[in-house]
Amino acid sequence: MEKGKRYVLPMDRTEYNGYGTYAYKVSDDCWSTLLYATDNMVQSILINRDAVTQADIDAAPDWVKSITPIEVKDNEQ
């Protein structure tokens, strides 16, 4: 069975000193932002709750929909 595509939502122009801000889904009706390091710590976004589906994005507030999503690629072997 193929997994559905998942995405992370990096916010434009938020990088500072190697850190960037990402939007994530807290619950069905609540979104927030988190600050992550751009390299190693971003992996936690890919592994944890912060990756979302296209359906999540479609149902999100306009500020979330305005973010260009980046597809998560699983490291399955």
PDB file of C-alpha atoms in Angstrom:
ATOM      1  CA  MET A   1       0.000   0.000   0.000  1.00  0.00           C
ATOM      2  CA  GLU A   2       1.410   3.366  -1.024  1.00  0.00           C
ATOM      3  CA  LYS A   3       1.658   6.048   1.635  1.00  0.00           C
ATOM      4  CA  GLY A   4      -0.010   9.381   0.955  1.00  0.00           C
ATOM      5  CA  LYS A   5       2.248  12.307   0.220  1.00  0.00           C
ATOM      6  CA  ARG A   6       3.259  14.414   3.215  1.00  0.00           C
ATOM      7  CA  TYR A   7       4.599  17.954   3.260  1.00  0.00           C
ATOM      8  CA  VAL A   8       6.471  20.420   5.426  1.00  0.00           C
ATOM      9  CA  LEU A   9       5.652  24.119   5.298  1.00  0.00           C
ATOM     10  CA  PRO A  10       8.740  26.361   5.512  1.00  0.00           C
ATOM     11  CA  MET A  11       7.849  30.015   5.850  1.00  0.00           C
ATOM     12  CA  ASP A  12       9.584  32.373   3.396  1.00  0.00           C
ATOM     13  CA  ARG A  13      12.020  34.985   4.682  1.00  0.00           C
ATOM     14  CA  THR A  14      12.186  33.565   8.211  1.00  0.00           C
ATOM     15  CA  GLU A  15      15.729  32.184   8.167  1.00  0.00           C
ATOM     16  CA  TYR A  16      18.158  33.721  10.635  1.00  0.00           C
ATOM     17  CA  ASN A  17      21.484  32.329  11.887  1.00  0.00           C
ATOM     18  CA  GLY A  18      20.794  28.908  10.377  1.00  0.00           C
ATOM     19  CA  TYR A  19      17.251  28.636  11.688  1.00  0.00           C
ATOM     20  CA  GLY A  20      13.970  28.780   9.806  1.00  0.00           C
ATOM     21  CA  THR A  21      10.305  28.879  10.812  1.00  0.00           C
ATOM     22  CA  TYR A  22       7.822  26.209   9.745  1.00  0.00           C
ATOM     23  CA  ALA A  23       4.038  26.094   9.997  1.00  0.00           C
ATOM     24  CA  TYR A  24       2.547  22.944  11.500  1.00  0.00           C
ATOM     25  CA  LYS A  25      -0.858  21.566  12.403  1.00  0.00           C
ATOM     26  CA  VAL A  26      -1.632  21.482  16.125  1.00  0.00           C
ATOM     27  CA  SER A  27      -5.149  20.062  15.761  1.00  0.00           C
ATOM     28  CA  ASP A  28      -7.962  20.013  13.190  1.00  0.00           C
ATOM     29  CA  ASP A  29      -8.715  23.689  13.732  1.00  0.00           C
ATOM     30  CA  CYS A  30      -5.405  25.075  15.013  1.00  0.00           C
ATOM     31  CA  TRP A  31      -2.126  25.856  13.222  1.00  0.00           C
ATOM     32  CA  SER A  32       1.051  27.347  14.651  1.00  0.00           C
ATOM     33  CA  THR A  33       4.728  27.920  13.830  1.00  0.00           C
ATOM     34  CA  LEU A  34       7.969  26.430  15.140  1.00  0.00           C
ATOM     35  CA  LEU A  35      11.588  27.447  14.764  1.00  0.00           C
ATOM     36  CA  TYR A  36      13.953  24.727  13.512  1.00  0.00           C
ATOM     37  CA  ALA A  37      17.596  24.586  12.497  1.00  0.00           C
ATOM     38  CA  THR A  38      17.717  24.322   8.728  1.00  0.00           C
ATOM     39  CA  ASP A  39      19.585  20.999   8.489  1.00  0.00           C
ATOM     40  CA  ASN A  40      19.597  18.338  11.212  1.00  0.00           C
ATOM     41  CA  MET A  41      16.630  19.550  13.233  1.00  0.00           C
ATOM     42  CA  VAL A  42      14.437  19.770  10.137  1.00  0.00           C
ATOM     43  CA  GLN A  43      14.614  15.980  10.112  1.00  0.00           C
ATOM     44  CA  SER A  44      12.342  16.037  13.170  1.00  0.00           C
ATOM     45  CA  ILE A  45       9.718  17.732  11.019  1.00  0.00           C
ATOM     46  CA  LEU A  46       9.963  14.893   8.529  1.00  0.00           C
ATOM     47  CA  ILE A  47       9.674  12.223  11.211  1.00  0.00           C
ATOM     48  CA  ASN A  48       7.191  13.753  13.644  1.00  0.00           C
ATOM     49  CA  ARG A  49       3.718  15.275  13.567  1.00  0.00           C
ATOM     50  CA  ASP A  50       4.734  18.376  11.672  1.00  0.00           C
ATOM     51  CA  ALA A  51       4.466  16.847   8.196  1.00  0.00           C
ATOM     52  CA  VAL A  52       0.954  17.295   6.797  1.00  0.00           C
ATOM     53  CA  THR A  53      -1.138  15.968   3.918  1.00  0.00           C
ATOM     54  CA  GLN A  54      -2.574  17.918   1.004  1.00  0.00           C
ATOM     55  CA  ALA A  55      -6.021  17.518   2.626  1.00  0.00           C
ATOM     56  CA  ASP A  56      -4.643  19.224   5.764  1.00  0.00           C
ATOM     57  CA  ILE A  57      -3.361  22.106   3.655  1.00  0.00           C
ATOM     58  CA  ASP A  58      -6.634  22.389   1.719  1.00  0.00           C
ATOM     59  CA  ALA A  59      -8.565  22.726   4.996  1.00  0.00           C
ATOM     60  CA  ALA A  60      -6.053  25.144   6.562  1.00  0.00           C
ATOM     61  CA  PRO A  61      -6.412  28.905   7.055  1.00  0.00           C
ATOM     62  CA  ASP A  62      -5.347  31.157   4.187  1.00  0.00           C
ATOM     63  CA  TRP A  63      -1.991  32.042   5.779  1.00  0.00           C
ATOM     64  CA  VAL A  64      -1.066  28.333   5.719  1.00  0.00           C
ATOM     65  CA  LYS A  65      -2.332  27.845   2.159  1.00  0.00           C
ATOM     66  CA  SER A  66      -0.065  30.690   1.030  1.00  0.00           C
ATOM     67  CA  ILE A  67       3.065  28.692   2.037  1.00  0.00           C
ATOM     68  CA  THR A  68       4.724  26.622  -0.689  1.00  0.00           C
ATOM     69  CA  PRO A  69       4.804  23.042   0.624  1.00  0.00           C
ATOM     70  CA  ILE A  70       7.824  20.776   0.239  1.00  0.00           C
ATOM     71  CA  GLU A  71       7.154  17.061  -0.141  1.00  0.00           C
ATOM     72  CA  VAL A  72       8.655  14.748   2.483  1.00  0.00           C
ATOM     73  CA  LYS A  73      10.610  11.881   0.989  1.00  0.00           C
ATOM     74  CA  ASP A  74      10.705   8.798   3.208  1.00  0.00           C
ATOM     75  CA  ASN A  75      14.107   7.152   3.565  1.00  0.00           C
ATOM     76  CA  GLU A  76      12.745   3.633   3.132  1.00  0.00           C
ATOM     77  CA  GLN A  77      15.163   1.045   1.781  1.00  0.00           C
TER      78      GLN A  77
END
